[in-house]
Tab-separated table of C-alpha atoms in Angstrom:
chain	number	residue	atom	x	y	z
V	5	ILE	CA	91.402	13.998	181.796
V	6	ILE	CA	89.130	16.978	182.403
V	7	PRO	CA	89.109	18.815	185.753
V	8	ARG	CA	85.601	18.938	187.226
V	9	ALA	CA	86.252	22.646	187.799
V	10	GLU	CA	85.832	23.109	184.003
V	11	PHE	CA	82.058	22.950	184.597
V	12	TRP	CA	82.175	26.193	186.596
V	13	LYS	CA	82.572	29.715	185.247
V	14	THR	CA	82.325	33.147	186.820
V	15	VAL	CA	79.633	35.485	185.516
V	16	LYS	CA	79.301	38.931	187.127
V	17	ASN	CA	81.296	37.806	190.187
V	18	LYS	CA	79.044	34.776	190.612
V	19	LYS	CA	80.000	31.115	190.123
V	20	VAL	CA	77.700	29.425	187.595
V	21	GLU	CA	77.673	25.761	186.635
V	22	ARG	CA	77.848	24.987	182.909
V	23	PRO	CA	75.846	22.035	181.522
V	24	PHE	CA	78.609	20.897	179.140
V	25	VAL	CA	82.270	21.207	178.204
V	26	LEU	CA	83.753	20.664	174.738
V	27	VAL	CA	87.137	19.008	174.355
V	28	ASN	CA	89.322	18.142	171.387
V	29	ALA	CA	90.989	14.737	171.408
V	30	ALA	CA	94.058	14.155	169.274
V	31	ASP	CA	92.584	10.884	167.929
V	32	GLU	CA	89.247	12.381	166.786
V	33	GLU	CA	88.512	14.889	164.012
V	34	PHE	CA	85.398	16.198	165.809
V	35	PRO	CA	85.025	17.654	169.319
V	36	ILE	CA	83.751	15.552	172.202
V	37	CYS	CA	81.018	17.009	174.389
V	38	ILE	CA	80.975	16.069	178.071
V	39	TYR	CA	77.442	16.746	179.269
V	40	LYS	CA	76.514	16.804	182.932
V	41	ASN	CA	73.101	15.405	183.873
V	42	ASN	CA	72.615	15.769	187.626
V	43	ASP	CA	75.666	13.947	189.038
V	44	SER	CA	76.540	11.845	185.983
V	45	TYR	CA	78.452	12.678	182.828
V	46	THR	CA	78.162	11.499	179.223
V	47	ALA	CA	80.855	11.993	176.587
V	48	SER	CA	79.669	11.972	172.967
V	49	LEU	CA	81.503	12.556	169.710
V	50	LEU	CA	79.857	15.498	167.932
V	51	LYS	CA	79.712	13.740	164.563
V	52	CYS	CA	76.274	13.086	163.096
V	53	THR	CA	75.790	9.402	162.288
V	54	HIS	CA	73.763	10.277	159.181
V	55	ARG	CA	76.294	12.037	156.960
V	56	GLY	CA	79.111	13.039	159.302
V	57	CYS	CA	78.376	16.722	159.877
V	58	GLU	CA	79.571	18.386	163.089
V	59	LEU	CA	76.726	18.724	165.581
V	60	ASN	CA	75.605	21.857	167.425
V	61	VAL	CA	75.054	21.822	171.185
V	62	GLY	CA	72.184	23.751	172.726
V	63	GLY	CA	68.741	23.545	174.237
V	64	GLY	CA	69.548	20.253	175.959
V	65	ILE	CA	70.135	18.393	172.676
V	66	TYR	CA	72.676	17.903	169.901
V	67	SER	CA	71.388	19.003	166.494
V	68	CYS	CA	72.720	18.548	162.982
V	69	PRO	CA	72.807	21.726	160.878
V	70	CYS	CA	73.033	19.707	157.632
V	71	HIS	CA	69.925	17.514	157.643
V	72	GLY	CA	68.122	18.161	160.943
V	73	SER	CA	68.877	15.041	162.983
V	74	GLU	CA	68.644	15.491	166.746
V	75	PHE	CA	70.240	13.517	169.564
V	76	SER	CA	69.794	13.461	173.325
V	77	THR	CA	72.677	14.497	175.566
V	78	GLU	CA	73.168	10.751	176.176
V	79	GLY	CA	73.809	10.316	172.430
V	80	LYS	CA	70.484	8.641	171.545
V	81	VAL	CA	68.694	9.488	168.271
V	82	LEU	CA	65.642	11.683	168.900
V	83	GLU	CA	64.867	12.712	165.324
V	84	GLY	CA	66.079	11.405	161.964
V	85	PRO	CA	67.223	11.067	159.281
V	86	ALA	CA	70.029	9.622	161.464
V	87	ASP	CA	69.166	6.108	162.615
V	88	GLN	CA	72.231	5.315	164.743
V	89	ASP	CA	73.157	6.708	168.154
V	90	LEU	CA	76.259	8.845	168.586
V	91	LYS	CA	79.621	7.377	169.490
V	92	THR	CA	79.961	7.682	173.263
V	93	TYR	CA	82.891	7.029	175.561
V	94	LYS	CA	83.300	5.382	178.938
V	95	ILE	CA	83.713	7.913	181.750
V	96	GLU	CA	84.945	7.591	185.309
V	97	THR	CA	85.130	10.375	187.883
V	98	ASP	CA	86.721	11.117	191.197
V	99	ASN	CA	86.463	14.193	193.422
V	100	GLU	CA	88.633	16.306	191.117
V	101	ASN	CA	88.644	14.891	187.571
V	102	ILE	CA	86.619	13.316	184.792
V	103	TYR	CA	88.411	10.535	182.903
V	104	ILE	CA	87.342	9.850	179.308
V	105	TYR	CA	88.428	6.526	177.792
V	106	LEU	CA	88.828	7.000	174.044
V	107	PHE	CA	89.213	3.304	173.205
């Protein structure tokens, strides 16, 4: 469970919305990125499907520092050598929280 408030931070006394939040789940060895696109959220495991390197987040994509694969914030392959989409998780939201289902 992630509070929706996690997507807001204060910069120079101004509230700014963040595009993503990283979380660590006890059952996963890699972080999970919850990315906000308009009013929907996508949760993706930051493990490259090519060789298992941890992905970087930035510029509106996930990128692999090992072999150059790129993925959309929805977890879809944009650029190889990876040929499989990222593991993503079901998400539900209410007015206060984001619920990630890890099964």
